[in-house]
Short mmCIF file of C-alpha atoms in Angstrom, two decimals:
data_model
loop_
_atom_site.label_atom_id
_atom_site.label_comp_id
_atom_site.label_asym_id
_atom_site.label_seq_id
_atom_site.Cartn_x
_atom_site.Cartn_y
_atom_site.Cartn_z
CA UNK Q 262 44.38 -3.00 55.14
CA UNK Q 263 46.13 -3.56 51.75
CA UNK Q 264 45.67 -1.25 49.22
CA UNK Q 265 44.96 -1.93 45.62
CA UNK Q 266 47.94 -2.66 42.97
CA UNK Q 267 47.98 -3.41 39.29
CA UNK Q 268 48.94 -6.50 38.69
CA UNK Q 269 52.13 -6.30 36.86
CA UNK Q 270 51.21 -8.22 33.44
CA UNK Q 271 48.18 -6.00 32.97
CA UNK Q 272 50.29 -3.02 33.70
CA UNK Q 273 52.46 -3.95 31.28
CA UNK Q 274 50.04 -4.45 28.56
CA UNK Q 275 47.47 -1.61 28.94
CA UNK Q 276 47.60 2.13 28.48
CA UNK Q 277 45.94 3.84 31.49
CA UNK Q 278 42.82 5.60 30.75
CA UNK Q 279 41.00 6.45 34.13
CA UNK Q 280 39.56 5.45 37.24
CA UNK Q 281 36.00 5.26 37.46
CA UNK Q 282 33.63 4.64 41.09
CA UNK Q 283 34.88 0.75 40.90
CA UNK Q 284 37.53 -0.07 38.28
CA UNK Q 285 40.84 0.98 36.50
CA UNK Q 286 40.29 1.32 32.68
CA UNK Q 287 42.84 0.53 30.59
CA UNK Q 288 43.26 0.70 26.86
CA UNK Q 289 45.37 -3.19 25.83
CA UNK Q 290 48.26 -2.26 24.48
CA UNK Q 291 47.06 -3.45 20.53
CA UNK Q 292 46.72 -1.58 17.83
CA UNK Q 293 45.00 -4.42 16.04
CA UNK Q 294 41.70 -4.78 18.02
CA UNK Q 295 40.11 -1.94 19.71
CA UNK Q 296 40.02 -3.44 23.62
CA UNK Q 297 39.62 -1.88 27.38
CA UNK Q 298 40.30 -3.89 30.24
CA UNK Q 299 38.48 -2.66 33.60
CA UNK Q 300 40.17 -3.84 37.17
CA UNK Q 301 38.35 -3.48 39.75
CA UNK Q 302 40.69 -1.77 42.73
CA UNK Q 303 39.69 -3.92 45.21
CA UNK Q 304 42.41 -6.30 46.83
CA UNK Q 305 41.99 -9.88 46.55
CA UNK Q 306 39.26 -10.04 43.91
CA UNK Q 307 39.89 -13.37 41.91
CA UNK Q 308 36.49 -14.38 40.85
CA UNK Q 309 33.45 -11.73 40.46
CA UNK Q 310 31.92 -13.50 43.22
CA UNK Q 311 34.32 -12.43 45.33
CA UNK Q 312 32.34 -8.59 45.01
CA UNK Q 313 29.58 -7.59 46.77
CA UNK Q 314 26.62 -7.43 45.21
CA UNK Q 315 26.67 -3.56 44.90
CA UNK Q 316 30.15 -3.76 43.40
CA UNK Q 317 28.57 -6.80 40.92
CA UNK Q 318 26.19 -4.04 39.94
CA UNK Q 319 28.63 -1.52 40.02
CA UNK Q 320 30.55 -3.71 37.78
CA UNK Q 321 27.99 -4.61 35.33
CA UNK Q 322 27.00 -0.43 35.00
CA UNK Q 323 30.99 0.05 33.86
CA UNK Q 324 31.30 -2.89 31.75
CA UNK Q 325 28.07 -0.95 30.00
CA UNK Q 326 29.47 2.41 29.99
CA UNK Q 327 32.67 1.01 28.63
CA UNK Q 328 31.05 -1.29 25.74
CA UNK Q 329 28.91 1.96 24.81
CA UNK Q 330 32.03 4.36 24.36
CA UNK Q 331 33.17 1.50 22.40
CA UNK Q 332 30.54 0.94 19.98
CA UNK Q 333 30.29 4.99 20.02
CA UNK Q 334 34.01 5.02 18.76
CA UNK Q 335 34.55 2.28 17.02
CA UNK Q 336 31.47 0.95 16.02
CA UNK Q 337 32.32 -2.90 15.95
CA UNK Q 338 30.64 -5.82 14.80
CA UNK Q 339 30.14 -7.74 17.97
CA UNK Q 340 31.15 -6.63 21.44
CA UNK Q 341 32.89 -9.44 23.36
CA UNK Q 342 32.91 -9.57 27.30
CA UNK Q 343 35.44 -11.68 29.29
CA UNK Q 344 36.64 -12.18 32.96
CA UNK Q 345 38.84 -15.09 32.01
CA UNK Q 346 42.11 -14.60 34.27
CA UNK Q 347 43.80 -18.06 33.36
CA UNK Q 348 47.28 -16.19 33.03
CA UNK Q 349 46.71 -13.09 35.48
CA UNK Q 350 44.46 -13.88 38.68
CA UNK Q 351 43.86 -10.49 39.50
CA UNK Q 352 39.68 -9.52 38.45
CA UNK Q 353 39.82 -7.73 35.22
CA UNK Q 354 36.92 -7.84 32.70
CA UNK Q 355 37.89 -7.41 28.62
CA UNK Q 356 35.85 -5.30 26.23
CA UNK Q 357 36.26 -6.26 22.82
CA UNK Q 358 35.59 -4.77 19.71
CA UNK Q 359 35.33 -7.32 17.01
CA UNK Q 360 34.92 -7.10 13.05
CA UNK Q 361 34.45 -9.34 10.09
CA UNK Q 362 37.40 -9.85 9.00
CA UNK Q 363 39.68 -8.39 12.06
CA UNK Q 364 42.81 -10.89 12.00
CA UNK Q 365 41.34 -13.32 14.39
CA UNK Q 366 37.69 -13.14 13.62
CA UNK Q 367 35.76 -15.01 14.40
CA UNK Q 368 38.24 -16.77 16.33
CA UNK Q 369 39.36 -15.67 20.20
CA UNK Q 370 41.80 -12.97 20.07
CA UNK Q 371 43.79 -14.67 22.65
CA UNK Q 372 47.02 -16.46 21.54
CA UNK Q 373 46.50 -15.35 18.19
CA UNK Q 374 49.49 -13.62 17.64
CA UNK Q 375 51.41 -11.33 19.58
CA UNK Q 376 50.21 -7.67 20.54
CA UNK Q 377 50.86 -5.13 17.90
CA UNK Q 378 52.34 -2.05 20.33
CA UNK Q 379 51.53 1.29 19.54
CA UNK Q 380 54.55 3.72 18.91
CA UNK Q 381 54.96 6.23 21.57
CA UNK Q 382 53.29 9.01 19.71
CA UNK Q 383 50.63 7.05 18.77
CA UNK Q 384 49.98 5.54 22.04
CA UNK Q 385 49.51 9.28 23.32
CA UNK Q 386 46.88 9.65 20.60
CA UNK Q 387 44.88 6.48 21.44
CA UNK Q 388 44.88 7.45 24.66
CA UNK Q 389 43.59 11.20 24.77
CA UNK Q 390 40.65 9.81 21.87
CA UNK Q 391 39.70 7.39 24.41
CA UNK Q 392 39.39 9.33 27.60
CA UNK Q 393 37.54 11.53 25.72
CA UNK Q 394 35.19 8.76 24.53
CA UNK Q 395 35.04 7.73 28.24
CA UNK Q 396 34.76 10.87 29.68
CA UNK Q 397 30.89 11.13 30.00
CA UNK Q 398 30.36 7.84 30.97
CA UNK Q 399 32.83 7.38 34.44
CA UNK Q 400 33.39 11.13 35.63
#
């Protein structure tokens, strides 16, 4: 039995945050949009169809918990939700916080421009504010 591995480009790009029952939460690696990426650590999973249906659920419930920590934290505009995969195949689902007048809005965030990278220090920071903004939500 294989055992679950991140793909490389989304380890790359995202700041671990925690594991919860079903997925790996990650914090992108931007500075200019506030955005969590959840994989689910199952091997193989392309599509969401490829999940049961209790990990669908199980799915949808995180996706929830992690688009309420972000509108508890943030408090965006509009919430965006995306399993798109064209560049890395592995499942993960975006949460995206979105306001008037972010540098994209209200285009897609995607190709944009390039990822504005935290500095070390501040990465640190981002990180710690968001577990504890995820904290009662995953265990």
């Amino acid at each position: 039995m294989a055992t679950f591995a991140l793909h490389p480009q989304l380890a790359a790009d995202g700041l671990l945050l925690a594991d919860w029952p079903l997925t790996r939460v990650l914090r992108m690696n931007d500075a200019a949009y506030p955005w969590l990426i959840l994989v689910p650590r199952l091997t193989d999973a392309r599509e969401i169809i490829d999940l049961s249906a209790a990990d669908r659920v199980r799915l949808m419930d995180e996706i929830a918990w992690a688009s309420q920590a972000l509108k508890d934290l943030r408090r965006p505009d509009k919430i965006n939700v995306g399993a798109l995969g064209n560049m890395v195949p592995q499942l993960h689902v975006h949460v995206l916080g979105r306001f008037e007048g972010d540098p994209a809005w209200p285009k897609p965030v995607w190709g944009h421009a390039a990822p504005v990278r935290f500095e070390a220090t501040d990465a640190a920071r981002e990180v710690e504010t968001w577990r504890s903004a995820l904290s009662p939500f995953g265990g």
